[in-house]
Coordinates of C-alpha atoms and ligand atoms in Angstrom, one line a residue:
X1 CA -18.6 8.6 -10.0
X2 CA -16.6 7.6 -8.1
X3 CA -12.9 7.1 -6.4
X4 CA -10.5 5.1 -5.8
X5 CA -7.6 5.7 -3.4
X6 CA -5.7 2.8 -2.7
X7 CA -4.0 1.1 -5.1
X8 CA -0.8 -0.5 -6.4
X9 CA 1.2 -1.0 -9.4
X10 CA 4.4 -2.2 -10.8
X11 CA 6.0 -0.1 -9.0
X12 CA 5.6 -2.7 -6.3
X13 CA 3.4 -5.9 -6.1
X14 CA 0.5 -5.3 -8.5
X15 CA 0.2 -6.6 -12.3
X16 CA -0.8 -3.7 -14.0
X17 CA 1.4 -0.5 -15.0
X18 CA 0.4 3.2 -14.0
X19 CA -0.3 4.1 -17.2
X20 CA -3.2 1.0 -17.2
X21 CA -4.7 1.8 -14.2
X22 CA -5.3 5.0 -15.3
X23 CA -7.2 3.3 -19.0
X24 CA -9.5 1.2 -16.8
X25 CA -10.0 4.2 -14.2
X26 CA -11.3 6.2 -17.3
X27 CA -13.0 3.4 -18.4
X28 CA -15.4 2.8 -16.1
X29 CA -16.4 6.5 -15.5
X30 CA -13.9 7.2 -12.2
X31 CA -13.6 10.5 -11.5
X32 CA -9.5 9.9 -8.8
X33 CA -7.9 7.6 -7.8
X34 CA -4.6 7.3 -6.0
X35 CA -1.5 5.3 -6.9
X36 CA 0.1 3.5 -3.6
X37 CA 2.2 2.0 -4.3
X38 CA 4.2 0.0 -1.3
X39 CA 7.9 1.7 -0.5
X40 CA 7.3 4.1 -3.8
X41 CA 6.5 7.0 -5.7
X42 CA 8.0 6.8 -8.9
X43 CA 3.3 5.5 -10.6
X44 CA 2.2 8.9 -9.4
X45 CA 4.1 11.1 -12.6
X46 CA 3.8 8.3 -15.3
X47 CA -0.2 8.1 -13.7
X48 CA 0.0 12.2 -14.2
X49 CA 0.8 12.4 -17.4
X50 CA -1.5 9.5 -18.5
X51 CA -4.7 10.9 -17.1
X52 CA -4.3 14.3 -18.7
X53 CA -6.7 15.5 -17.7
X54 CA -9.3 13.4 -18.0
X55 CA -9.2 12.4 -14.6
X56 CA -7.9 13.0 -11.3
X57 CA -4.2 11.3 -9.4
X58 CA -3.6 11.7 -6.5
X59 CA -0.2 12.2 -5.4
X60 CA 0.1 9.0 -2.4
X61 CA 2.3 5.4 -1.3
X62 CA 2.0 3.2 1.9
X63 CA 3.9 2.5 4.9
X64 CA 4.0 -0.2 6.3
X65 CA 5.4 0.2 10.4
X66 CA 5.6 -1.3 13.2
X67 CA 3.6 -1.0 16.4
X68 CA 5.4 -4.1 19.1
X69 CA 4.0 -6.9 17.0
X70 CA 1.3 -5.0 14.9
X71 CA 1.4 -3.7 11.5
X72 CA 0.1 -1.1 10.9
X73 CA 0.1 0.8 6.9
X74 CA -0.2 4.4 6.7
X75 CA -1.1 6.0 3.5
X76 CA 1.0 10.3 2.9
X77 CA -0.7 11.7 0.3
X78 CA -0.3 15.1 -1.6
X79 CA 3.5 14.5 -0.9
X80 CA 6.2 16.8 -2.7
X81 CA 6.5 13.4 -4.8
X82 CA 10.2 15.3 -5.2
X83 CA 10.7 15.4 -1.2
X84 CA 14.9 14.6 -0.9
X85 CA 14.0 13.2 2.1
X86 CA 11.3 11.2 1.8
X87 CA 13.1 9.3 -1.7
X88 CA 16.1 8.8 0.7
X89 CA 14.8 7.1 3.3
X90 CA 11.8 5.1 0.8
X91 CA 14.7 3.8 -1.3
X92 CA 16.9 2.8 2.0
X93 CA 13.9 0.7 2.6
X94 CA 13.4 -0.6 -1.1
X95 CA 16.6 -1.7 -0.7
X96 CA 16.1 -3.7 3.0
X97 CA 13.3 -5.9 1.8
X98 CA 15.7 -6.2 -1.9
X99 CA 18.3 -8.2 1.3
X100 CA 15.4 -10.1 2.4
X101 CA 13.0 -11.8 -0.2
X102 CA 17.4 -13.2 -0.9
X103 CA 16.3 -14.1 2.7
X104 CA 13.7 -15.2 1.5
X105 CA 14.6 -17.4 -1.4
X106 CA 17.2 -18.8 0.8
X107 CA 15.2 -19.9 2.8
X108 CA 13.3 -21.9 0.6
X109 CA 16.3 -23.3 -1.0
X110 CA 16.3 -24.8 2.7
X111 CA 13.3 -26.3 2.5
X112 CA 14.6 -27.5 -0.7
X113 CA 12.7 -24.9 -2.8
X114 CA 14.5 -24.6 -6.1
X115 CA 14.9 -20.9 -6.7
X116 CA 16.5 -17.9 -7.5
X117 CA 17.0 -15.2 -7.3
X118 CA 16.8 -13.5 -10.6
X119 CA 13.7 -15.2 -11.2
X120 CA 12.1 -12.8 -8.5
X121 CA 13.9 -9.5 -9.7
X122 CA 13.2 -10.3 -12.6
X123 CA 9.2 -10.9 -12.3
X124 CA 9.5 -6.8 -9.9
X125 CA 11.2 -5.3 -12.1
X126 CA 11.7 -1.8 -11.3
X127 CA 9.4 -1.8 -8.4
X128 CA 10.1 -2.4 -5.3
X129 CA 10.2 -6.5 -4.4
X130 CA 7.4 -8.2 -1.9
X131 CA 6.8 -11.3 -0.7
X132 CA 3.7 -11.2 -4.2
X133 CA 7.1 -11.4 -6.9
X134 CA 7.9 -14.4 -4.7
X135 CA 4.6 -15.8 -4.7
X136 CA 4.1 -14.9 -8.4
X137 CA 7.7 -17.0 -8.9
X138 CA 7.2 -20.3 -7.3
X139 CA 4.2 -20.3 -9.1
X140 CA 5.6 -20.0 -12.2
X141 CA 8.7 -22.2 -11.5
X142 CA 5.3 -24.9 -10.9
X143 CA 6.3 -25.3 -7.0
X144 CA 3.0 -24.1 -6.6
X145 CA -0.7 -24.4 -7.5
X146 CA -1.8 -20.6 -7.4
X147 CA -0.1 -18.1 -5.3
X148 CA -3.1 -18.7 -2.8
X149 CA -0.9 -21.7 -1.7
X150 CA 3.0 -19.8 -1.8
X151 CA 1.4 -17.6 0.5
X152 CA -0.2 -21.0 2.8
X153 CA 3.3 -23.4 2.8
X154 CA 5.5 -20.9 2.3
X155 CA 4.9 -16.9 2.3
X156 CA 2.4 -16.0 5.1
X157 CA 3.7 -14.3 8.5
X158 CA 5.1 -17.0 10.2
X159 CA 5.3 -19.4 7.2
X160 CA 8.6 -20.9 6.8
X161 CA 9.3 -19.0 3.9
X162 CA 8.5 -15.4 5.7
X163 CA 11.3 -13.0 6.4
X164 CA 10.5 -10.3 8.5
X165 CA 11.3 -6.7 6.8
X166 CA 12.2 -3.7 8.1
X167 CA 9.9 -1.1 8.9
X168 CA 9.6 2.5 11.0
X169 CA 8.0 2.9 14.0
X170 CA 4.5 4.4 13.0
X171 CA 6.2 8.0 14.0
X172 CA 8.8 7.7 12.1
X173 CA 6.1 7.4 8.9
X174 CA 3.8 9.8 10.2
X175 CA 6.5 12.8 10.4
X176 CA 8.0 11.4 6.8
X177 CA 5.3 12.2 5.6
X178 CA 4.4 15.5 7.1
X179 CA 7.9 16.8 6.4
X180 CA 7.0 15.6 2.3
X181 CA 3.9 18.3 3.0
X182 CA 1.6 15.1 2.5
X183 CA -0.9 13.9 5.1
X184 CA -0.8 10.0 7.1
X185 CA -3.7 8.3 6.9
X186 CA -4.3 5.0 8.6
X187 CA -4.5 2.4 6.7
X188 CA -6.9 -0.7 7.0
X189 CA -8.6 0.4 10.2
X190 CA -9.9 -2.7 10.4
X191 CA -7.1 -5.0 9.8
X192 CA -5.3 -3.2 12.2
X193 CA -4.7 -5.8 15.7
X194 CA -7.8 -3.7 17.4
X195 CA -9.3 -0.7 17.9
X196 CA -6.5 -0.2 20.7
X197 CA -4.0 0.2 18.5
X198 CA -5.9 2.4 16.2
X199 CA -6.2 4.5 18.6
X200 CA -2.3 4.5 19.0
X201 CA -1.6 5.2 17.1
X202 CA -4.8 8.1 15.8
X203 CA -3.0 9.6 18.9
X204 CA 0.8 9.8 17.1
X205 CA -0.6 12.8 13.9
X206 CA -2.4 11.2 12.1
X207 CA -4.6 12.8 9.4
X208 CA -6.8 10.6 8.6
X209 CA -8.9 7.7 8.0
X210 CA -9.2 4.9 5.8
X211 CA -12.7 4.2 6.2
X212 CA -13.6 2.9 2.7
X213 CA -11.5 0.0 2.0
X214 CA -12.3 -4.2 0.3
X215 CA -11.7 -5.6 3.8
X216 CA -14.3 -3.3 6.0
X217 CA -17.1 -4.7 6.8
X218 CA -20.2 -2.4 6.3
X219 CA -20.0 -2.1 10.5
X220 CA -16.8 -1.2 10.1
X221 CA -16.9 1.4 7.7
X222 CA -19.6 3.3 9.6
X223 CA -17.5 3.0 13.2
X224 CA -14.9 4.0 11.4
X225 CA -16.9 7.0 9.0
X226 CA -17.6 7.5 13.1
X227 CA -14.0 8.0 14.9
X228 CA -13.2 10.2 11.7
X229 CA -16.0 12.3 12.2
X230 CA -15.6 13.0 16.1
X231 CA -11.3 13.3 15.8
X232 CA -12.0 15.9 12.9
X233 CA -10.1 13.3 10.4
X234 CA -9.7 13.2 6.9
X235 CA -11.8 10.1 5.3
X236 CA -10.0 7.9 2.8
X237 CA -11.2 5.0 1.3
X238 CA -9.7 2.7 -2.0
X239 CA -9.9 -1.6 -3.2
X240 CA -6.7 -1.5 -2.7
X241 CA -6.2 -3.7 -5.9
X242 CA -3.4 -5.4 -7.1
X243 CA -4.5 -6.1 -10.8
X244 CA -5.6 -9.2 -12.0
X245 CA -3.4 -11.8 -11.5
X246 CA -2.8 -11.7 -8.6
X247 CA -3.4 -14.1 -5.6
X248 CA -6.4 -12.3 -4.3
X249 CA -7.5 -9.8 -6.9
X250 CA -9.6 -6.6 -6.7
X251 CA -11.3 -4.6 -9.1
X252 CA -9.8 -0.7 -9.3
X253 CA -13.0 1.3 -8.3
X254 CA -14.7 -1.9 -6.8
X255 CA -14.5 -0.6 -3.4
X256 CA -18.3 2.5 -3.2
X257 CA -16.2 5.6 -1.8
X258 CA -18.2 8.9 -2.6
X259 CA -16.3 12.4 -4.0
X260 CA -16.3 14.3 -1.7
X261 CA -13.3 11.8 -0.4
X262 CA -11.1 12.8 -2.8
X263 CA -12.8 16.4 -2.9
X264 CA -11.0 16.8 0.9
X265 CA -7.6 15.8 0.3
X266 CA -7.4 18.7 -3.0
X267 CA -9.1 21.0 -0.4
X268 CA -6.8 20.0 2.4
X269 CA -3.4 20.4 0.1
X270 CA -5.2 23.5 -0.5
X271 CA -5.2 24.5 2.8
X272 CA -1.5 23.1 3.9
X273 CA 0.4 23.7 1.2
X274 CA 0.4 19.6 0.7
X275 CA 0.8 19.1 -3.4
X276 CA -1.8 17.6 -6.0
X277 CA 1.1 17.9 -8.8
X278 CA 4.3 15.4 -9.6
X279 CA 5.2 16.6 -12.7
X280 CA 5.5 20.8 -13.7
Ligands
LIG301 P1 5.5 -7.2 2.1 O1 5.0 -6.6 1.5 O2 6.3 -8.3 1.1 O3 5.6 -8.3 3.1 O4 3.8 -8.0 1.3 C1 2.7 -7.6 1.2 C2 1.3 -8.0 -0.3 O5 1.6 -9.2 0.1 C3 0.2 -7.5 0.1 O6 0.2 -6.0 0.4 C4 -0.6 -8.4 -0.5 O7 -0.6 -8.0 -1.5 C5 -0.2 -9.5 0.1 N1 -0.2 -11.0 1.3 C6 0.4 -10.8 2.0 N2 -0.7 -11.9 2.8 C7 -0.6 -12.7 1.7 C8 -1.7 -13.8 1.6 N3 -1.8 -14.2 3.6 N4 -2.0 -14.1 1.0 C9 -1.8 -13.0 -0.3 N5 -1.7 -12.1 -0.6 C10 -1.0 -12.5 0.4
LIG302 ZN1 1.0 -5.1 -1.4
LIG303 FE1 -1.9 -1.8 2.8
LIG304 FE1 -2.3 -1.8 -0.3

């Protein structure tokens, strides 16, 4: 068995619905997953309904924060998916994502690329809109030959159509997750600017480290496992799968994460009042 605690669905910029992700996870014999959409918890309940008793689906969300000029992603596990302040803040962040995506379309237009925001909105659907949706729209319109090219030419951080988006500070995100009864975990620390930044965020009250991640080398995984052990932090991990058809396809369950990671989260919930179920 294995677990995958970092997966994106169509509720944000993934290409598969929560139900499809559950079906894949069950088919691959996974023990537990978490749907961790950007700024949205709406995928958790449908995934839990689809899972029935076949798979443990833990509540999750991924929040991007700014630490000075660097981006730091924070995962919120075991949150109460009905917590009003959490839902209100995530809704505000998503509304700002829409404004930012419109801004990026304008930039593309001024670069001579003809693209309508309506097309992007159609691709994004109800979910939180992000650059992958713009990349898909650009591919659709034949402006680029691949989504990777869309990022390379236009959308990458600092690229000609890039607009930074509104982000919470790490402290705000950690507080938001905490008041919703969840535990804040530093996502893919290996992608943080450096370990100084990692240590700085840890001091703000992070409860766990995502030691296992698609983009981590074995060396990094070992390093973050040690760091978590030294500080008594939870260890999590996942594929960060966005589904097939994205710029960087990674499969659900493709990173080796021990079952103990999910068990420790369940224990944490029992000991600290975290939420395991989003449905009643
Ligand atoms: P956003 O939250 O709108 O800034 O978009 C971030 C998402 O875009 C990430 O979660 C990745 O899925 C994707 N992404 C970011 N940079 C790249 C890149 N250089 N190539 C492909 N996908 C990327
Ligand atoms: Zn994403
Ligand atoms: Fe991330
Ligand atoms: Fe992610």
